Coordinates of C-alpha atoms in Angstrom, one line a residue:
X217 CA 17.3 52.6 11.7
X218 CA 16.2 49.1 10.6
X219 CA 19.0 46.6 10.7
X220 CA 18.9 44.0 8.0
X221 CA 19.0 40.4 9.2
X222 CA 21.4 38.3 7.2
X223 CA 21.3 34.5 6.8
X224 CA 23.8 32.2 5.2
X225 CA 22.9 31.2 1.6
X226 CA 22.4 27.5 1.1
X227 CA 22.4 26.2 -2.4
X228 CA 19.1 24.3 -2.9
X229 CA 21.0 21.6 -4.8
X230 CA 23.2 20.9 -1.9
X231 CA 21.0 18.2 -0.5
X232 CA 21.2 16.3 -3.7
X233 CA 25.0 16.7 -4.0
X234 CA 25.7 13.1 -2.9
X235 CA 23.2 11.7 -5.3
X236 CA 24.7 13.7 -8.2
X237 CA 28.2 12.6 -7.3
X238 CA 27.2 9.0 -6.7
X239 CA 24.1 8.3 -8.8
X240 CA 22.0 5.3 -8.2
X241 CA 23.1 2.1 -9.9
X242 CA 20.5 -0.5 -10.9
X243 CA 21.5 -3.8 -12.4
X244 CA 19.0 -6.3 -13.9
X245 CA 20.7 -9.7 -13.8
X246 CA 19.1 -12.7 -15.6
X247 CA 22.2 -14.9 -15.6
X248 CA 23.0 -15.6 -12.0
X249 CA 19.8 -17.4 -11.0
X250 CA 18.1 -20.1 -13.0
X251 CA 14.5 -19.2 -12.0
X252 CA 14.4 -15.5 -11.2
X253 CA 15.7 -12.1 -12.2
X254 CA 17.9 -10.2 -9.8
X255 CA 17.2 -6.5 -9.4
X256 CA 20.2 -5.0 -7.7
X257 CA 20.0 -1.4 -6.3
X258 CA 23.1 0.5 -5.1
X259 CA 22.4 4.1 -4.1
X260 CA 23.1 7.0 -1.7
X261 CA 20.8 6.6 1.2
X262 CA 17.9 8.8 2.3
X263 CA 14.7 8.5 4.3
X264 CA 12.0 6.7 2.4
X265 CA 14.3 5.1 -0.2
X266 CA 13.1 1.6 0.7
X267 CA 9.5 2.5 0.1
X268 CA 10.4 4.1 -3.2
X269 CA 12.1 1.0 -4.4
X270 CA 9.3 -1.4 -3.2
X271 CA 6.7 1.0 -4.6
X272 CA 8.2 0.7 -8.1
X273 CA 8.1 -3.1 -8.1
X274 CA 4.7 -3.1 -6.5
X275 CA 3.2 -1.0 -9.2
X276 CA 4.5 -3.5 -11.8
X277 CA 2.8 -6.4 -10.0
X278 CA 6.1 -8.3 -9.7
X279 CA 6.7 -11.1 -7.2
X280 CA 9.7 -11.0 -4.9
X281 CA 11.1 -14.3 -3.8
X282 CA 14.0 -13.0 -1.7
X283 CA 15.3 -9.7 -0.6
X284 CA 18.2 -8.5 1.5
X285 CA 18.1 -4.9 2.6
X286 CA 20.9 -2.9 4.2
X287 CA 21.1 0.9 4.7
X288 CA 23.5 1.4 7.6
X289 CA 25.5 4.6 7.1
X290 CA 25.1 6.8 4.0
X291 CA 24.5 4.0 1.5
X292 CA 21.6 1.8 0.5
X293 CA 22.1 -1.7 -0.9
X294 CA 19.4 -4.2 -1.9
X295 CA 18.9 -7.2 -4.0
X296 CA 15.4 -8.2 -5.1
X297 CA 14.8 -11.7 -6.5
X298 CA 11.8 -11.1 -8.8
X299 CA 9.6 -12.9 -11.3
X300 CA 6.4 -12.0 -13.0
X301 CA 3.0 -13.2 -11.7
X302 CA 3.4 -16.5 -13.7
X303 CA 6.8 -17.2 -12.1
X304 CA 8.9 -16.3 -15.2
X305 CA 12.0 -14.2 -15.4
X306 CA 11.7 -10.7 -16.7
X307 CA 12.8 -10.8 -20.4
X308 CA 10.8 -7.9 -22.0
X309 CA 13.6 -5.4 -22.8
X310 CA 11.2 -2.4 -22.5
X311 CA 10.1 -3.6 -19.0
X312 CA 13.7 -4.1 -17.9
X313 CA 14.6 -0.6 -19.1
X314 CA 11.5 0.8 -17.4
X315 CA 12.5 -0.7 -14.1
X316 CA 16.1 0.7 -14.4
X317 CA 14.8 4.2 -15.2
X318 CA 12.0 4.1 -12.6
X319 CA 14.3 3.0 -9.8
X320 CA 16.7 5.8 -10.8
X321 CA 13.9 8.3 -11.2
X322 CA 13.0 7.9 -7.6
X323 CA 16.4 9.4 -6.8
X324 CA 16.5 12.3 -9.3
X325 CA 14.7 13.2 -12.6
X326 CA 12.0 11.3 -14.3
X327 CA 11.2 8.7 -16.9
X328 CA 12.1 9.5 -20.5
X329 CA 9.2 10.1 -22.9
X330 CA 10.1 7.0 -24.9
X331 CA 9.9 4.8 -21.8
X332 CA 6.6 6.4 -20.7
X333 CA 5.2 5.8 -24.1
X334 CA 6.3 2.2 -24.2
X335 CA 4.9 1.5 -20.7
X336 CA 1.5 2.9 -21.7
X337 CA 1.4 0.9 -24.9
X338 CA 2.3 -2.4 -23.1
X339 CA 0.2 -1.6 -20.0
X340 CA 2.9 -1.7 -17.4
X341 CA 3.9 0.8 -14.8
X342 CA 2.0 2.6 -12.1
X343 CA -1.8 2.9 -12.7
X344 CA -1.9 6.4 -11.2
X345 CA -4.4 9.0 -12.2
X346 CA -2.7 12.2 -13.4
X347 CA -2.8 15.5 -11.6
X348 CA -5.3 16.8 -14.1
X349 CA -8.2 15.6 -12.0
X350 CA -10.0 17.0 -9.0
X351 CA -9.4 14.8 -5.9
X352 CA -12.1 13.9 -3.4
X353 CA -11.0 12.3 -0.1
X354 CA -13.4 10.9 2.5
X355 CA -13.0 9.1 5.8
X356 CA -15.7 8.2 8.2
X357 CA -17.8 5.4 9.7
X358 CA -18.4 2.5 7.3
X359 CA -22.0 1.5 6.5
X360 CA -23.8 -0.2 3.6
X361 CA -24.6 2.0 0.7
X362 CA -22.1 4.8 1.5
X363 CA -20.2 4.5 -1.7
X364 CA -23.4 4.3 -3.7
X365 CA -24.8 7.5 -2.1
X366 CA -21.6 9.4 -2.7
X367 CA -21.3 8.4 -6.3
X368 CA -25.0 9.2 -6.8
X369 CA -24.5 12.8 -5.5
X370 CA -21.5 13.2 -7.8
X371 CA -23.5 12.0 -10.8
X372 CA -26.4 14.5 -9.9
X373 CA -23.8 17.3 -9.7
X374 CA -22.5 16.5 -13.2
X375 CA -19.1 15.1 -11.9
X376 CA -17.6 12.3 -14.0
X377 CA -15.7 9.8 -11.9
X378 CA -12.4 8.8 -13.6
X379 CA -11.3 6.5 -10.8
X380 CA -12.2 5.5 -7.3
X381 CA -10.4 3.4 -4.7
X382 CA -12.2 2.6 -1.4
X383 CA -11.0 0.6 1.7
X384 CA -12.8 -0.4 4.9
X385 CA -11.2 -1.5 8.1
X386 CA -13.2 -2.6 11.1
X387 CA -15.9 0.1 11.3
X388 CA -14.0 2.8 9.4
X389 CA -14.0 3.6 5.7
X390 CA -11.7 5.7 3.4
X391 CA -12.0 6.4 -0.3
X392 CA -10.4 8.6 -2.9
X393 CA -12.3 9.8 -6.0
X394 CA -10.7 11.3 -9.0
X395 CA -13.3 13.4 -10.8
X396 CA -13.7 15.8 -13.7
X397 CA -16.3 18.2 -15.0
X398 CA -19.0 16.0 -16.7
X399 CA -20.1 18.9 -18.9
X400 CA -16.9 20.8 -19.9
X401 CA -14.4 18.1 -19.2
X402 CA -11.2 18.6 -17.4
X403 CA -10.7 19.3 -13.7
X404 CA -13.2 21.3 -11.6
X405 CA -11.5 24.4 -10.4
X406 CA -14.3 26.9 -9.7
X407 CA -14.1 27.6 -5.9
X408 CA -17.9 28.0 -5.6
X409 CA -18.7 24.8 -7.4
X410 CA -16.0 22.9 -5.3
X411 CA -17.6 24.3 -2.1
X412 CA -21.1 23.2 -3.3
X413 CA -20.0 19.7 -4.1
X414 CA -18.1 19.3 -0.9
X415 CA -21.1 20.5 1.1
X416 CA -23.4 18.0 -0.6
X417 CA -21.0 15.1 0.1
X418 CA -20.5 16.3 3.7
X419 CA -24.3 16.0 4.2
X420 CA -24.2 12.4 2.9
X421 CA -21.4 11.4 5.2
X422 CA -22.7 13.3 8.2
X423 CA -26.2 11.7 7.9
X424 CA -25.2 8.5 9.7
X425 CA -22.6 9.9 12.1
X426 CA -23.2 10.7 15.7
X427 CA -22.3 14.1 17.0
X428 CA -18.6 14.6 17.4
X429 CA -17.8 11.3 15.6
X430 CA -14.7 11.5 13.3
X431 CA -15.3 12.1 9.7
X432 CA -13.7 14.1 6.9
X433 CA -14.6 15.2 3.4
X434 CA -12.1 17.2 1.3
X435 CA -12.3 18.2 -2.3
X436 CA -9.1 19.5 -3.8
X437 CA -8.3 21.2 -7.1
X438 CA -5.5 19.6 -9.2
X439 CA -2.0 19.9 -7.7
X440 CA 1.4 19.5 -9.2
X441 CA 2.8 16.0 -9.3
X442 CA 1.2 12.7 -8.8
X443 CA -0.3 11.1 -5.8
X444 CA 0.2 7.4 -5.0
X445 CA -3.4 6.4 -4.3
X446 CA -2.7 3.4 -2.1
X447 CA -0.1 5.1 0.1
X448 CA -2.5 8.1 0.5
X449 CA -5.3 5.7 1.6
X450 CA -2.9 4.4 4.3
X451 CA -2.3 7.9 5.4
X452 CA -6.0 8.7 5.5
X453 CA -6.8 5.7 7.6
X454 CA -3.9 6.4 9.9
X455 CA -5.1 10.0 10.4
X456 CA -8.6 8.6 11.1
X457 CA -7.0 6.4 13.8
X458 CA -8.4 3.2 12.5
X459 CA -5.5 1.4 14.3
X460 CA -7.2 2.1 17.6
X461 CA -9.6 -0.8 16.7
X462 CA -6.6 -3.2 16.9
X463 CA -6.3 -3.1 20.7
X464 CA -8.0 -6.5 21.0
X465 CA -5.1 -8.0 19.0
X466 CA -2.6 -6.7 21.6
X467 CA -4.5 -7.6 24.8
X468 CA -5.5 -11.2 24.0
X469 CA -2.0 -12.5 23.2
X470 CA -2.6 -12.5 19.4
X471 CA -1.0 -9.2 18.7
X472 CA 2.3 -8.9 20.5
X473 CA 4.2 -6.0 21.7
X474 CA 7.0 -5.4 24.2
X475 CA 6.9 -9.0 25.3
X476 CA 7.0 -12.5 23.8
X477 CA 3.2 -12.6 23.9
X478 CA 3.0 -12.0 20.1
X479 CA 4.3 -15.4 19.3
X480 CA 2.6 -17.3 22.1
X481 CA -0.7 -17.6 20.3
X482 CA -3.2 -20.3 20.0
X483 CA -2.5 -22.9 17.4
X484 CA -4.2 -22.2 14.1
X485 CA -4.7 -18.5 14.8
X486 CA -4.5 -16.6 11.5
X487 CA -4.5 -13.1 12.8
X488 CA -1.5 -10.8 12.3
X489 CA 1.1 -10.7 15.1
X490 CA 3.6 -8.0 15.9
X491 CA 6.6 -8.5 18.2
X492 CA 8.9 -5.6 19.1
X493 CA 12.2 -6.2 21.0
X494 CA 15.2 -4.0 21.8
X495 CA 18.7 -4.9 20.7
X496 CA 20.5 -2.5 23.0
X497 CA 24.0 -3.7 22.1
X498 CA 23.5 -2.5 18.5
X499 CA 21.1 0.3 19.1
X500 CA 18.2 -1.2 17.1
X501 CA 14.5 -2.0 17.8
X502 CA 13.7 -5.3 16.1
X503 CA 10.2 -5.6 14.7
X504 CA 8.8 -8.9 13.6
X505 CA 5.5 -8.9 11.7
X506 CA 3.9 -12.3 11.2
X507 CA 0.7 -12.6 9.2
X508 CA -1.2 -14.5 6.5
X509 CA 0.4 -13.8 3.2
X510 CA -1.4 -11.7 0.6
X511 CA -0.5 -9.4 -2.4
X512 CA 1.3 -6.1 -1.6
X513 CA 1.9 -7.0 2.1
X514 CA 5.5 -5.7 2.0
X515 CA 4.5 -2.4 0.4
X516 CA 1.8 -1.8 3.1
X517 CA 4.1 -2.5 6.0
X518 CA 6.9 -0.3 4.6
X519 CA 4.4 2.5 4.0
X520 CA 3.5 2.6 7.7
X521 CA 7.1 2.5 8.9
X522 CA 8.1 5.3 6.6
X523 CA 5.1 7.5 7.3
X524 CA 5.7 7.1 11.1
X525 CA 9.2 8.4 10.6
X526 CA 11.1 5.1 11.3
X527 CA 14.3 4.3 9.4
X528 CA 14.8 0.7 8.3
X529 CA 18.6 -0.1 8.6
X530 CA 18.3 -3.8 7.8
X531 CA 15.5 -6.1 6.9
X532 CA 14.7 -9.6 5.8
X533 CA 11.5 -11.0 4.3
X534 CA 10.8 -14.7 3.7
X535 CA 8.0 -17.2 3.4
X536 CA 6.9 -20.6 4.5
X537 CA 3.6 -22.0 3.2
X538 CA 0.8 -19.4 3.5
X539 CA 2.4 -17.6 6.5
X540 CA 4.4 -14.4 6.2
X541 CA 7.2 -12.9 8.3
X542 CA 8.9 -9.6 8.0
X543 CA 11.8 -8.6 10.2
X544 CA 13.0 -5.0 10.4
X545 CA 15.8 -3.4 12.4
X546 CA 14.7 0.2 12.9
X547 CA 15.3 3.4 14.7
X548 CA 13.4 6.7 14.8
X549 CA 14.5 9.2 12.2
X550 CA 16.3 11.1 15.1
X551 CA 18.3 7.9 15.8
X552 CA 16.4 6.8 18.9
X553 CA 15.0 3.3 19.5
X554 CA 11.5 2.5 20.8
X555 CA 12.0 2.6 24.5
X556 CA 8.5 3.0 26.0
X557 CA 5.7 0.5 26.0
X558 CA 3.4 3.3 24.6
X559 CA 5.5 3.7 21.5
X560 CA 5.7 -0.1 21.0
X561 CA 2.0 -0.5 21.4
X562 CA 1.2 2.2 18.9
X563 CA 3.6 0.9 16.3
X564 CA 2.2 -2.6 16.8
X565 CA -1.3 -1.4 16.4
X566 CA -0.5 0.6 13.3
X567 CA 1.3 -2.4 11.7
X568 CA -1.6 -4.6 12.4
X569 CA -4.0 -2.1 10.9
X570 CA -1.8 -1.9 7.7
X571 CA -1.8 -5.7 7.3
X572 CA -5.6 -5.9 7.8
X573 CA -6.7 -2.9 5.6
X574 CA -6.1 -4.7 2.4
X575 CA -7.0 -8.2 3.6
X576 CA -10.6 -7.7 2.4
X577 CA -13.3 -10.1 3.2
X578 CA -16.0 -11.2 0.8
X579 CA -16.5 -12.3 -2.7
X580 CA -14.3 -10.7 -5.3
X581 CA -16.2 -9.6 -8.4
X582 CA -14.5 -8.2 -11.5
X583 CA -16.7 -5.9 -13.6
X584 CA -16.0 -4.8 -17.1
X585 CA -18.6 -2.8 -19.0
X586 CA -19.0 0.1 -21.4
X587 CA -18.2 3.4 -19.7
X588 CA -20.9 5.9 -19.4
X589 CA -21.9 8.9 -17.2
X590 CA -23.2 7.8 -13.8
X591 CA -21.9 4.2 -14.2
X592 CA -20.5 3.9 -10.7
X593 CA -23.7 5.2 -9.2
X594 CA -25.7 2.6 -11.1
X595 CA -23.4 -0.3 -10.3
X596 CA -23.2 0.5 -6.6
X597 CA -27.0 1.0 -6.5
X598 CA -27.5 -2.5 -7.9
X599 CA -25.2 -3.9 -5.2
X600 CA -27.1 -2.0 -2.5
X601 CA -30.6 -3.0 -3.8
X602 CA -29.6 -6.6 -3.8
X603 CA -28.4 -6.5 -0.2
X604 CA -24.7 -6.4 -0.8
X605 CA -22.1 -4.4 1.1
X606 CA -18.8 -3.3 -0.5
X607 CA -15.8 -3.9 1.7
X608 CA -13.2 -2.8 -0.9
X609 CA -13.4 -1.4 -4.4
X610 CA -11.1 -0.1 -7.2
X611 CA -12.6 1.2 -10.4
X612 CA -10.9 2.9 -13.3
X613 CA -11.3 3.7 -17.0
X614 CA -9.4 1.9 -19.7
X615 CA -10.2 3.3 -23.1
X616 CA -14.0 3.1 -23.6
X617 CA -14.5 0.6 -20.9
X618 CA -14.8 0.8 -17.1
X619 CA -12.9 -1.9 -15.2
X620 CA -13.8 -2.5 -11.6
X621 CA -12.8 -4.9 -8.8
X622 CA -15.3 -5.2 -5.8
X623 CA -15.2 -7.3 -2.7
X624 CA -18.7 -7.7 -1.4
X625 CA -20.6 -9.4 1.4
X626 CA -24.2 -9.6 2.5
X627 CA -25.1 -6.5 4.4
X628 CA -25.3 -8.8 7.5
X629 CA -21.6 -9.8 6.9
X630 CA -22.5 -13.3 5.7
X631 CA -21.2 -14.9 2.5
X632 CA -22.8 -13.8 -0.8
X633 CA -25.4 -16.1 -2.3
X634 CA -24.3 -16.8 -5.9
X635 CA -27.9 -16.4 -7.1
X636 CA -27.7 -12.8 -6.0
X637 CA -24.5 -12.4 -8.0
X638 CA -26.4 -13.6 -11.1
X639 CA -29.1 -11.0 -10.5
X640 CA -26.3 -8.3 -10.2
X641 CA -24.8 -9.6 -13.4
X642 CA -28.0 -9.2 -15.4
X643 CA -28.7 -5.7 -14.1
X644 CA -25.2 -4.3 -14.6
X645 CA -24.6 -5.7 -18.1
X646 CA -21.1 -6.2 -19.5
X647 CA -19.2 -9.0 -17.8
X648 CA -19.1 -9.8 -14.1
X649 CA -16.5 -12.5 -13.1
X650 CA -16.1 -14.2 -9.8
X651 CA -12.4 -14.3 -8.8
X652 CA -12.8 -16.1 -5.5
X653 CA -15.3 -17.4 -3.0
X654 CA -13.4 -16.7 0.2
X655 CA -15.0 -15.1 3.1
X656 CA -11.6 -14.5 4.6
X657 CA -8.4 -13.4 3.1
X658 CA -8.7 -13.3 -0.7
X659 CA -7.5 -16.3 -2.7
X660 CA -4.5 -15.2 -4.9
X661 CA -5.0 -14.9 -8.6
X662 CA -2.5 -17.0 -10.5
X663 CA -0.5 -20.1 -9.6
X664 CA 1.9 -18.6 -7.2
X665 CA 1.1 -18.7 -3.5
X666 CA 3.7 -16.3 -2.1
X667 CA 4.5 -15.2 1.3
X668 CA 6.9 -14.1 4.0
X669 CA 7.7 -16.6 7.0
X670 CA 6.2 -18.4 9.9
X671 CA 7.9 -19.4 13.0
X672 CA 6.9 -22.5 15.0
X673 CA 4.9 -22.2 18.2
X674 CA 6.9 -20.5 20.9
X675 CA 10.2 -20.2 19.1
X676 CA 11.8 -16.8 19.9
X677 CA 12.8 -14.8 16.9
X678 CA 16.5 -14.6 16.4
X679 CA 18.4 -11.4 16.0
X680 CA 19.6 -12.4 12.5
X681 CA 21.4 -9.2 11.5
X682 CA 24.0 -6.9 13.0
X683 CA 27.7 -7.5 13.7
X684 CA 27.6 -10.8 11.6
X685 CA 25.4 -9.4 8.9
X686 CA 27.7 -10.2 6.0
X687 CA 28.5 -13.7 7.2
X688 CA 24.7 -14.3 7.3
X689 CA 24.1 -13.8 3.6
X690 CA 23.6 -17.6 3.2
X691 CA 20.5 -17.2 5.2
X692 CA 19.0 -15.2 2.4
X693 CA 20.1 -17.7 -0.3
X694 CA 17.9 -20.5 1.0
X695 CA 14.8 -21.6 -0.8
X696 CA 12.3 -19.0 0.4
X697 CA 8.9 -18.8 -1.1
X698 CA 7.9 -15.8 -3.2
X699 CA 6.7 -12.6 -1.7
X700 CA 3.8 -11.0 -3.4
X701 CA 4.2 -7.2 -3.2

């Protein structure tokens, strides 16, 4: 006789019980501070909540000037001091309501239809592509012309590209295409056609890879929900182990790790530095990340900590000039600290990679032209034929126009000759604008030069949070520079 196995019934809503009893509270305060808006978040704590909050503000292109974060115990508290990109307070009522609902929506539920409609009309909110598209993900060795060849294959196979985002880091590349059927419209769902497209793209990527070299091409039919493209790119490059290229930063004293070597660097060094120390009395690992400031730096760092299953209990971010410092008090999700040098080394490498991935080199070109079938293939072909290599790209559709941002260098890695840009402009049509002429970290758009902090020379970072955390609030009220998310 077969004996039935009984298991206790657990209500699926049990996990969200605390959130339902104590829903998130979001306060938008324009009265307390003269030059910024305070976004105060008070919520039940859970893993990943910090990333959710930062992601909302990042997607709105807001600038954070100060932030204090605390999530010890079962509660999360944060105050973000924010402005828009021009340094103004947030006064648009629809934007304020959007922030309140979006921050609460990360806890439970979603945005109301009225708020969604208002955000689309006023062009704020996340610029995500809906789940109605087929998604193509690729990782592999970076080389000139790769994006051009892949987009050409998609055009030949009657696939319309709705959006693409591509990153390169050291010798690795990752990109995400959102595509739809160029003939029938809508997503591509036929398994045979999906297999055919994937095979053709695999041939393109494989052509320049040595046997056994890492590469991946995956084509997926639409899935429920939305995917945050930039977070997914971090995950793809992490899975591709691009962080292994960051060993040089650790070994030459310009990376840092389990010793003070991370801050004993050469004067004028602009590389990112990571220092990890143990605060055994309080049971924390203290992570300091120092780097050159750039947009979305905070988001990129928190992405890595969250996806590597670290919990941020306290954090401070601040700026001084063009340097940036982030200080995190963390543990593993299981409550353990980082005790081995291997763990510290890997986390340091991954944080360095996260900082570097978006710090694209090259000339930034903004392209706006009438959308048409095969446009991305044509644009990237023009770049390739003129000897330009794409280091980062983001292209999407807005109405009847295609809007793209490209960072390009000469194929040799040298600076781009402006006469070459003029040739590209003539061949592409529409408008091609030069946003910056930096061969290093991109020059910020707009008047604000935001950042996180820099410490002098061989000064040892202080353990600024812990038993005196509440008495240290004045530290976060000083005149920090703005932090570009």
